PDB file of C-alpha atoms in Angstrom:
ATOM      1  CA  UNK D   1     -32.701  14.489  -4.314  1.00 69.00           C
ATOM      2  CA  UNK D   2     -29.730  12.862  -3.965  1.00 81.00           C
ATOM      3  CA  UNK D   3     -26.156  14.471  -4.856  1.00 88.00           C
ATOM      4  CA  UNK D   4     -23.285  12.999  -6.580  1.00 92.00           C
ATOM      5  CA  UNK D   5     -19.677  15.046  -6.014  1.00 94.00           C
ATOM      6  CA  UNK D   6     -16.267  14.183  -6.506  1.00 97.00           C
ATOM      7  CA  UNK D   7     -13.233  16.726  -5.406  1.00 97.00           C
ATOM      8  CA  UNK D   8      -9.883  16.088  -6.726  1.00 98.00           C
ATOM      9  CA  UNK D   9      -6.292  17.273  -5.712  1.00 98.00           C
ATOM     10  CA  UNK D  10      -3.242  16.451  -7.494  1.00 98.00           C
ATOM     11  CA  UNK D  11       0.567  17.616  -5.204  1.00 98.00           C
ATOM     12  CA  UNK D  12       3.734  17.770  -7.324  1.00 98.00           C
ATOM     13  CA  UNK D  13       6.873  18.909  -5.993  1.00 95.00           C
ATOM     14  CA  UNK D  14       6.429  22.113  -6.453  1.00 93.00           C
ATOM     15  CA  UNK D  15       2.892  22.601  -5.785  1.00 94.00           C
ATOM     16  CA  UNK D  16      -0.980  21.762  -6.423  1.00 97.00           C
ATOM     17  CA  UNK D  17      -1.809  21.608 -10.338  1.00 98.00           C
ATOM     18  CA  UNK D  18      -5.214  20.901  -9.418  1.00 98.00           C
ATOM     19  CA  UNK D  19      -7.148  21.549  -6.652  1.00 98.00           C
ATOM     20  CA  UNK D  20     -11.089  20.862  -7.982  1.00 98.00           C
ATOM     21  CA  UNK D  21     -13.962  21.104  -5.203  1.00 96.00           C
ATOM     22  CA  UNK D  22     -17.450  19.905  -6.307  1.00 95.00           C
ATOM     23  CA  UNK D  23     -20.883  20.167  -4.574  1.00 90.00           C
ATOM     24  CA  UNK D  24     -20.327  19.503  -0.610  1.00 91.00           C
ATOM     25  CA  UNK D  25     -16.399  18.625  -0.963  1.00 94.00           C
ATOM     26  CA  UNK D  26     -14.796  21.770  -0.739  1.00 94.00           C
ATOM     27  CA  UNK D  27     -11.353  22.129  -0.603  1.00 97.00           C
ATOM     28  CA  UNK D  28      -8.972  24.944   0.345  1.00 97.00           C
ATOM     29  CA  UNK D  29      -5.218  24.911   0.303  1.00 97.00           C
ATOM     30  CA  UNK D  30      -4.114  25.785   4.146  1.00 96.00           C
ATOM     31  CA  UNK D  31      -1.696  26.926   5.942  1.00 93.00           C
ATOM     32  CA  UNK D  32       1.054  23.783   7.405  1.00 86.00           C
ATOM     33  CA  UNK D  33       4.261  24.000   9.551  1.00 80.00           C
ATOM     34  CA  UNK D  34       6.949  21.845   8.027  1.00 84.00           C
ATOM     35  CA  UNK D  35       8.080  20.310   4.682  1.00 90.00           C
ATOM     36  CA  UNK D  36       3.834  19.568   3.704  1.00 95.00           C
ATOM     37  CA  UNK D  37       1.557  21.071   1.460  1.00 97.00           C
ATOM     38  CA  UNK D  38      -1.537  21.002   3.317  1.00 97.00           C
ATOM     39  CA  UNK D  39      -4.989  20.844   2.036  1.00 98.00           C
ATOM     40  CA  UNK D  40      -8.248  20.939   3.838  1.00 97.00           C
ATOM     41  CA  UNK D  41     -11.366  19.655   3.127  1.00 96.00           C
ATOM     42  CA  UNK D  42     -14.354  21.772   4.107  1.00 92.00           C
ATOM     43  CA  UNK D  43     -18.110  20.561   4.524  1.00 76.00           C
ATOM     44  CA  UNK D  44     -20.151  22.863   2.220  1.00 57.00           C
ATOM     45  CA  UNK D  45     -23.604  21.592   3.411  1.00 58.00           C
ATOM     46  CA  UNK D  46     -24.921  18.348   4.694  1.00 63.00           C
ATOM     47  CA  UNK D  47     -23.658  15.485   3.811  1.00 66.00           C
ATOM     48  CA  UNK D  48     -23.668  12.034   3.342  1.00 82.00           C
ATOM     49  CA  UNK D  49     -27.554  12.279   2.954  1.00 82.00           C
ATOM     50  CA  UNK D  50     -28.988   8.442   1.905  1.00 82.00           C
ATOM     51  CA  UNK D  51     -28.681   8.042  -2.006  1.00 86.00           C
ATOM     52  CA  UNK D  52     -25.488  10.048  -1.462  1.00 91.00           C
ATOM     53  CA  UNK D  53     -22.269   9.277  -3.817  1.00 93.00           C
ATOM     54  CA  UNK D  54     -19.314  11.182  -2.532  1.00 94.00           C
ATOM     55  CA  UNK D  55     -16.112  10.711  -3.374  1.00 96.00           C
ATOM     56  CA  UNK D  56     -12.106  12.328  -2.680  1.00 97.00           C
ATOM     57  CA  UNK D  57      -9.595  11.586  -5.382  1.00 98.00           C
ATOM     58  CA  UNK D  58      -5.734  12.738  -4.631  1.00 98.00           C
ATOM     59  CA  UNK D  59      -2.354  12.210  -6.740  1.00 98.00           C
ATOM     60  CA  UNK D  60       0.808  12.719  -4.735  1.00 98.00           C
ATOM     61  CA  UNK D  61       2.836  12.252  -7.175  1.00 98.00           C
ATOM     62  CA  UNK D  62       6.822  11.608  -7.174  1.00 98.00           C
ATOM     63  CA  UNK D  63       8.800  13.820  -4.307  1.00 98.00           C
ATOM     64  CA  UNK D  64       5.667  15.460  -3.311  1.00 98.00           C
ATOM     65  CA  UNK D  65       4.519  15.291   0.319  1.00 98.00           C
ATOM     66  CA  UNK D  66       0.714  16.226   1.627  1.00 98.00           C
ATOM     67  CA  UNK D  67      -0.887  16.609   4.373  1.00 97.00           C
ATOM     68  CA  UNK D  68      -4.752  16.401   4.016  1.00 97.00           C
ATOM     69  CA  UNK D  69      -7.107  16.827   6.841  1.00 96.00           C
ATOM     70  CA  UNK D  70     -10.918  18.314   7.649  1.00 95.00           C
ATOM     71  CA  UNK D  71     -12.027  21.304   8.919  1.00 94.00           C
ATOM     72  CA  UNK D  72     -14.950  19.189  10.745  1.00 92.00           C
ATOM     73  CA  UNK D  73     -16.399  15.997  11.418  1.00 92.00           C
ATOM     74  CA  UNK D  74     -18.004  14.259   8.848  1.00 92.00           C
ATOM     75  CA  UNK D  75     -22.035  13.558   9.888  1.00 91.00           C
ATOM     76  CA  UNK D  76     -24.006  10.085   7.924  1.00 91.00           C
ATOM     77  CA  UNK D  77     -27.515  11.096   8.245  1.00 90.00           C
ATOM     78  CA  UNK D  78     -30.467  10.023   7.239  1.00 89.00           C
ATOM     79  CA  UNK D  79     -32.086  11.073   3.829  1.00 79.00           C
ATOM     80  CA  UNK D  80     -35.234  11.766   1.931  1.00 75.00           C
ATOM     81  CA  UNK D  81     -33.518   9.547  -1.039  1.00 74.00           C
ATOM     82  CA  UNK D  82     -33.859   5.465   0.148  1.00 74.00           C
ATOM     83  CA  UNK D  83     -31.418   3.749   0.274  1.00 82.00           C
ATOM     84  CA  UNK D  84     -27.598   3.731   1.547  1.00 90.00           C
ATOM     85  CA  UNK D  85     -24.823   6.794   0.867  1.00 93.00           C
ATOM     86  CA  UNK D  86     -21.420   6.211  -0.545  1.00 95.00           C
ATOM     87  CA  UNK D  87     -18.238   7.857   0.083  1.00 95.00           C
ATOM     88  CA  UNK D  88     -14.841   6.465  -2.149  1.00 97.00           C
ATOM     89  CA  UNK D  89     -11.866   7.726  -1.114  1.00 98.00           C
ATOM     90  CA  UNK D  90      -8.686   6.591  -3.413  1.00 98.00           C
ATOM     91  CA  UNK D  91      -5.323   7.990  -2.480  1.00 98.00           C
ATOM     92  CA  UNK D  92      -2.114   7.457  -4.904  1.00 98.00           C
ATOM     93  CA  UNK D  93       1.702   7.793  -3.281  1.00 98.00           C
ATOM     94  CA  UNK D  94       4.268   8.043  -6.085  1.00 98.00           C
ATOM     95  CA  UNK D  95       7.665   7.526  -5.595  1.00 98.00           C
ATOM     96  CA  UNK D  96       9.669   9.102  -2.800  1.00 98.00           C
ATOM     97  CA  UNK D  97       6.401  11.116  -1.958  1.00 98.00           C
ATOM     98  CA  UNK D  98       4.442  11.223   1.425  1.00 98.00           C
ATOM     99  CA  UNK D  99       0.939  11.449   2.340  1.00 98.00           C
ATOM    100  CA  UNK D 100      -0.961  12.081   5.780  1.00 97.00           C
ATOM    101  CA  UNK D 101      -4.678  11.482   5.104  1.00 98.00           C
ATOM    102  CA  UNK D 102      -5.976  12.892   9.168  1.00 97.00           C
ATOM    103  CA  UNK D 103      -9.470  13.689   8.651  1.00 95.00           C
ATOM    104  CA  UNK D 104     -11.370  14.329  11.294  1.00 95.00           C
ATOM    105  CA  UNK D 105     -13.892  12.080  12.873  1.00 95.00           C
ATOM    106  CA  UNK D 106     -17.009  10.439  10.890  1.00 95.00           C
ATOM    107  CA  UNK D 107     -19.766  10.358  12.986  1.00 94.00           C
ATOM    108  CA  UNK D 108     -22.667   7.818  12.284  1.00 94.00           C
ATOM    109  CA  UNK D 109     -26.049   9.197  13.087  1.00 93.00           C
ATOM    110  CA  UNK D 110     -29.048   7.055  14.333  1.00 92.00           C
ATOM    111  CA  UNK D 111     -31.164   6.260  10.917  1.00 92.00           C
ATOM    112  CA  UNK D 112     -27.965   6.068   8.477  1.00 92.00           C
ATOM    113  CA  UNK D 113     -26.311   3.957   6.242  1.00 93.00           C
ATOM    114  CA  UNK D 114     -23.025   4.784   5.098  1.00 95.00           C
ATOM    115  CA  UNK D 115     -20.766   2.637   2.952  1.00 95.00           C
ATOM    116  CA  UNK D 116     -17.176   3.784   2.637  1.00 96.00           C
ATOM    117  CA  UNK D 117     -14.024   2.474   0.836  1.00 98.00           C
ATOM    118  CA  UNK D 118     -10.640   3.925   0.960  1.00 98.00           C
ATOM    119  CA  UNK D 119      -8.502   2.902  -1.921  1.00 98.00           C
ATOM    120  CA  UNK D 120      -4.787   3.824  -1.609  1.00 98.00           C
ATOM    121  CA  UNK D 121      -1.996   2.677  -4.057  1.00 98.00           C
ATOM    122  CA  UNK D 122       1.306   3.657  -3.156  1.00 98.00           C
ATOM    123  CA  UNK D 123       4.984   3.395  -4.973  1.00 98.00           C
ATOM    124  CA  UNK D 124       7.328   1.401  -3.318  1.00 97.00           C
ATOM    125  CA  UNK D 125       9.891   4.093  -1.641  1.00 98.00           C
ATOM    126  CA  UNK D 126       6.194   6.150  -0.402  1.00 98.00           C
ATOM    127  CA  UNK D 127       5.324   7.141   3.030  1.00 98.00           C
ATOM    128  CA  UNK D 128       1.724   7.499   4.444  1.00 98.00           C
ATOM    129  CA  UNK D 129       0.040   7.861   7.156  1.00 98.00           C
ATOM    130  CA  UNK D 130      -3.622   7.307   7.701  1.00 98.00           C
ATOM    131  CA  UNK D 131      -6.030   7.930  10.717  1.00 97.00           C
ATOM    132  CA  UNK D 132      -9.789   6.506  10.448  1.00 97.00           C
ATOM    133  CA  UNK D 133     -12.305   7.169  13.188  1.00 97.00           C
ATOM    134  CA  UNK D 134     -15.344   5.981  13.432  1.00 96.00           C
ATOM    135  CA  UNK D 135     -18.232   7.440  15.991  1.00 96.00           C
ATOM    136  CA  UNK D 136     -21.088   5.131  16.081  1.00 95.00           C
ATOM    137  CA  UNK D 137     -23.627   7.457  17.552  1.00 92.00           C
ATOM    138  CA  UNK D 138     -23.879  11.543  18.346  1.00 90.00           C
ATOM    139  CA  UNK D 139     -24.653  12.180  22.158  1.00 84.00           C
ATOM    140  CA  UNK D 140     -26.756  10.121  23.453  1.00 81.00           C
ATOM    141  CA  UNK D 141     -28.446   8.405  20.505  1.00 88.00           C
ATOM    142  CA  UNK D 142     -28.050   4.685  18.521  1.00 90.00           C
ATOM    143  CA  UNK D 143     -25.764   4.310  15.859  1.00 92.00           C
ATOM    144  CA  UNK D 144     -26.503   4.138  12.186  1.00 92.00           C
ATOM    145  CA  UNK D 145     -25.772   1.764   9.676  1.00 94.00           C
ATOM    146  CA  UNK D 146     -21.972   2.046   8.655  1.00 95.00           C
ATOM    147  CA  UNK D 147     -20.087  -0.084   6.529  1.00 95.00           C
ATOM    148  CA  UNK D 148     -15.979   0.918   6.478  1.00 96.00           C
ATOM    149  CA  UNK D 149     -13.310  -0.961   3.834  1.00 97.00           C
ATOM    150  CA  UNK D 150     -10.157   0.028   3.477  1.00 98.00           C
ATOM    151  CA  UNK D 151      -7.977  -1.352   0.940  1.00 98.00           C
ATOM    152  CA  UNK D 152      -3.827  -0.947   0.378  1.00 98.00           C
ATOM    153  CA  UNK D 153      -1.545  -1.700  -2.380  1.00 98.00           C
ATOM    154  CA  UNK D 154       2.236  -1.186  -2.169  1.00 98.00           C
ATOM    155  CA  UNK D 155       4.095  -1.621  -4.852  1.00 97.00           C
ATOM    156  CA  UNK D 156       1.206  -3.076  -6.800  1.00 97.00           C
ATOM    157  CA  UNK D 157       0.547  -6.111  -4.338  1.00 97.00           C
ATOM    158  CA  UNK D 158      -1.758  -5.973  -1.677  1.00 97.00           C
ATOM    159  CA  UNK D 159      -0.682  -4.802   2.116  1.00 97.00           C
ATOM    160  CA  UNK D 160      -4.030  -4.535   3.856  1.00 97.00           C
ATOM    161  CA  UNK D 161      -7.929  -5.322   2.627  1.00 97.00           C
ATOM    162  CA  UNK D 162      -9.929  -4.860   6.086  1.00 95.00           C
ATOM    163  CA  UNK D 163     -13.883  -4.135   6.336  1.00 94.00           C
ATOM    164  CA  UNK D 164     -15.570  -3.359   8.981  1.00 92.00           C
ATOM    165  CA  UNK D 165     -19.052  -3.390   9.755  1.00 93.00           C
ATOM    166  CA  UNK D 166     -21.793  -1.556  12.632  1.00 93.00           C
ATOM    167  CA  UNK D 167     -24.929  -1.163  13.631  1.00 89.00           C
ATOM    168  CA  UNK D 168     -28.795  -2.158  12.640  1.00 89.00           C
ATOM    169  CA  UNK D 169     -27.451  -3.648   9.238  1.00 76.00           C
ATOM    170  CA  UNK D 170     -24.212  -5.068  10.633  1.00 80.00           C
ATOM    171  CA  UNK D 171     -23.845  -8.900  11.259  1.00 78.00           C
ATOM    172  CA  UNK D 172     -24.557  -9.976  14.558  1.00 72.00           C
ATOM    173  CA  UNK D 173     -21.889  -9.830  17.236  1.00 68.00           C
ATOM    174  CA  UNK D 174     -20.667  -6.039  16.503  1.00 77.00           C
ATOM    175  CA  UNK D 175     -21.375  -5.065  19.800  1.00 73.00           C
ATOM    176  CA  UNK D 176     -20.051  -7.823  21.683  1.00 69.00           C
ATOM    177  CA  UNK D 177     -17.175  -8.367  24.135  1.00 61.00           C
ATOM    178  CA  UNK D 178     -15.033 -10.125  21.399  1.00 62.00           C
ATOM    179  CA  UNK D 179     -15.833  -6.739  19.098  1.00 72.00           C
ATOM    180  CA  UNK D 180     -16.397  -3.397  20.530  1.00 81.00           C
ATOM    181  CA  UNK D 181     -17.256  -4.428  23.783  1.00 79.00           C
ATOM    182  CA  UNK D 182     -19.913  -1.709  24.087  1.00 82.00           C
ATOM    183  CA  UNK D 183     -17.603   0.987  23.154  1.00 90.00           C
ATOM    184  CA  UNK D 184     -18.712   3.674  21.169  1.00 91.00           C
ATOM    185  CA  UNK D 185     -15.740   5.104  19.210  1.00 95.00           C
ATOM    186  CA  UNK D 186     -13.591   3.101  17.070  1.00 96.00           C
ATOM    187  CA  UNK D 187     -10.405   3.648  15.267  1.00 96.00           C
ATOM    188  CA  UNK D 188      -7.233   3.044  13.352  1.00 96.00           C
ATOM    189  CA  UNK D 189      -3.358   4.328  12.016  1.00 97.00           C
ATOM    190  CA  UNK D 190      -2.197   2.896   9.074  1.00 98.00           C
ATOM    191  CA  UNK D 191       1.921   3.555   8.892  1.00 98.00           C
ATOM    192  CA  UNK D 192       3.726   2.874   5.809  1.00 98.00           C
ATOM    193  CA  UNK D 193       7.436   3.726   5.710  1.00 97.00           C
ATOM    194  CA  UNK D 194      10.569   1.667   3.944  1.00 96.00           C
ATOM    195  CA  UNK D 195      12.535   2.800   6.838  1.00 94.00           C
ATOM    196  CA  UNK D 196      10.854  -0.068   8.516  1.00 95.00           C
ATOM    197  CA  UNK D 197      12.427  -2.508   6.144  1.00 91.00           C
ATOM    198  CA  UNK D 198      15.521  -2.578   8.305  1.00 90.00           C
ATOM    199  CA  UNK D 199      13.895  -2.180  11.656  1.00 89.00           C
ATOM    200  CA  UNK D 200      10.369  -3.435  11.990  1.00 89.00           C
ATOM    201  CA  UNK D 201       8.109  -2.599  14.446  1.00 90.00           C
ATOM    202  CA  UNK D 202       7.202  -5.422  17.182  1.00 92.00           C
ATOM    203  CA  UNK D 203       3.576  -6.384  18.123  1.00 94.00           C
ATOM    204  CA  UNK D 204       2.315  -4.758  21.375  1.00 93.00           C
ATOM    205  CA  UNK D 205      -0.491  -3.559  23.549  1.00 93.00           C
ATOM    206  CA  UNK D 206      -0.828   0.003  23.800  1.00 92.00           C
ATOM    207  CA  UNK D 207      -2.461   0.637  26.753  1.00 88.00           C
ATOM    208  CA  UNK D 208      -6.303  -1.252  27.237  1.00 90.00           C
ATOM    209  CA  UNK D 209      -7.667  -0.616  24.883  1.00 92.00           C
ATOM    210  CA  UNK D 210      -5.201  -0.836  22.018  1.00 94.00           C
ATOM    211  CA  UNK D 211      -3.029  -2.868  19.723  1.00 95.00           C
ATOM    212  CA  UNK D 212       0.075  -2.596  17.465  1.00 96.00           C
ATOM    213  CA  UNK D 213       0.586  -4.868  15.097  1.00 96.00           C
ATOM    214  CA  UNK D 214       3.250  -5.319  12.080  1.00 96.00           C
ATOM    215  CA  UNK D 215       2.386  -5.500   8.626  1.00 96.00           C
ATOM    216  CA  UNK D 216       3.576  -8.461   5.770  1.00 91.00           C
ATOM    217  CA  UNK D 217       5.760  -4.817   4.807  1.00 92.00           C
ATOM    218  CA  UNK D 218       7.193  -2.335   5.858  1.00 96.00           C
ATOM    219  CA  UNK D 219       4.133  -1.038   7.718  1.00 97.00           C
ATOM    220  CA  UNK D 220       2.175  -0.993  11.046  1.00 97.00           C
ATOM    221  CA  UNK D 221      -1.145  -0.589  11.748  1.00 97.00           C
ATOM    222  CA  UNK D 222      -2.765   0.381  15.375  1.00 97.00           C
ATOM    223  CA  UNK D 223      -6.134  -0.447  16.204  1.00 96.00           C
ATOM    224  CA  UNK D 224      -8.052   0.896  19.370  1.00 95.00           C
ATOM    225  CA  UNK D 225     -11.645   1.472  20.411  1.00 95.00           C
ATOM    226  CA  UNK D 226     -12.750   3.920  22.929  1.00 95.00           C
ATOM    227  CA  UNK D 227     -15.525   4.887  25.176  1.00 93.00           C
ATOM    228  CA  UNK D 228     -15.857   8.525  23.407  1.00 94.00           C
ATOM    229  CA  UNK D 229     -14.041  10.656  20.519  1.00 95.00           C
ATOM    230  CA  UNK D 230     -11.959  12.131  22.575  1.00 95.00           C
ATOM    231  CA  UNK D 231     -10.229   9.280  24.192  1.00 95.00           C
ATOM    232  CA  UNK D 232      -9.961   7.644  20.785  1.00 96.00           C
ATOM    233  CA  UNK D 233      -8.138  10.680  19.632  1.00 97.00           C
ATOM    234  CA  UNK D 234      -5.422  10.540  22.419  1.00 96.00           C
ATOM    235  CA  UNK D 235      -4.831   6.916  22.117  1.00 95.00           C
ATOM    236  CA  UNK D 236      -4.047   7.505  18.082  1.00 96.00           C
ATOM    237  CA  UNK D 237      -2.226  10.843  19.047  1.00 95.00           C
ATOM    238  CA  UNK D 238      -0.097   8.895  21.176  1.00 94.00           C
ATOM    239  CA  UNK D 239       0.532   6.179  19.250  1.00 93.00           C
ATOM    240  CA  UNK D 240       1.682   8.385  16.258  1.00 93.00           C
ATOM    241  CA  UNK D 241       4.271   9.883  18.376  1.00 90.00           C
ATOM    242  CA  UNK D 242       5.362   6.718  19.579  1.00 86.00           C
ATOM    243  CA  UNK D 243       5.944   5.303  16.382  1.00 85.00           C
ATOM    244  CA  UNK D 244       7.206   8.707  15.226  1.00 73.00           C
ATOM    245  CA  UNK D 245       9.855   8.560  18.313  1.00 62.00           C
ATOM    246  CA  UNK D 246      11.403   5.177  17.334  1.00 53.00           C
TER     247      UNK D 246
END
């Protein structure tokens, strides 16, 4: 049997008014260092199964500023239920607020199909951060079927509609040396910040497997791939706190 769940969290100023898990999305307010309320979300059984429909819903609203991570990777598996899982995510940044969306990995399992879209709408004077990673495989095994979009608005006009597509189901090429190149891990940082209004960021390699490139906005957004999770996480890591450093 398939399950259907949606968890909600809504950040004001001056705390969370609501803080709703449901079914597998559990979340639990967290300890942070700094200015953030942080809130983490914590698997409660398996899931995506096939047939799935998961989704995350959080409000930052004006002056607020969030942190949300995982507690875990996220594991697409195969299911008794036919047919592909889903997984929304929609994000909204008012004004003057801040969001960091750093889950941890998701980890497509051989026999899968996962489609995910990430939905993010976010005031004009918001900040946000977001890290994706995508593991097309566990140890040693073929990747599942995974389907990624992620979709930004700033301001209410677009900034960045991107899919991206792997394994059985995928179009042809995926794999190829123009694509992945026979990596395995694959990933992205999403940087929104109206301090880049006066000094945008400039296009550039970041190391071999990496790329920085500017936005139509006052944003950035770093693509890499790499030949485990690992390595993918260090080349993001990196990149965060070279953005972060100027």
């Amino acid at each position: 049997m398939s399950v259907r769940a949606t968890a909600r969290v809504v950040a004001e100023r001056d705390g969370l008014p609501v803080l709703e898990s449901d079914g597998p999305l559990a979340l639990r307010r967290t300890r942070a260092a700094g200015p953030y309320t942080r809130v983490t979300l914590v698997g409660a059984m398996s899931a995506p199964l096939g047939g799935d429909r998961l989704a995350i819903e959080a409000d930052v609203r004006a002056g607020a500023r969030l942190l949300m991570d995982s507690a875990a990777a996220t594991v697409a598996l195969p299911g008794r239920t036919p047919g592909a899982a889903g997984y929304d995510v929609s994000l909204e940044v008012g004004e003057d607020a801040e969001l960091r969306w750093l889950p941890e990995q998701l980890i497509s399992a051989r026999g899968s199909e996962l489609r995910m879209h990430t939905r993010v709408a976010l005031a004009a004077t918001a900040r946000f951060v977001l890290r994706e990673e995508q593991i097309l495989g566990r140890h040693g095994e073929e990747t599942g079927t995974l389907t990624t979009r992620l979709t930004v608005h700033r301001a209410g006009r677009p900034l960045l509609d991107q899919e991206l597509a792997f394994g059985p189901g995928a179009p042809g090429g995926w794999d190829g040396g123009a694509l992945l190149g026979g990596h395995r891990a694959v990933g992205q940082l999403l940087v929104v910040d109206p301090d880049f209004a006066d000094k945008p960021p400039q296009a550039r390699q970041l190391g071999e497997t990496a790329v920085l490139t500017p936005l139509a906005g006052p944003a950035l957004v770093v693509t890499a791939v790499a030949t485990d999770a690992l390595r993918l996480r260090r080349i993001l890591d990196t990149a965060l706190d070279d953005v972060a450093g100027g």
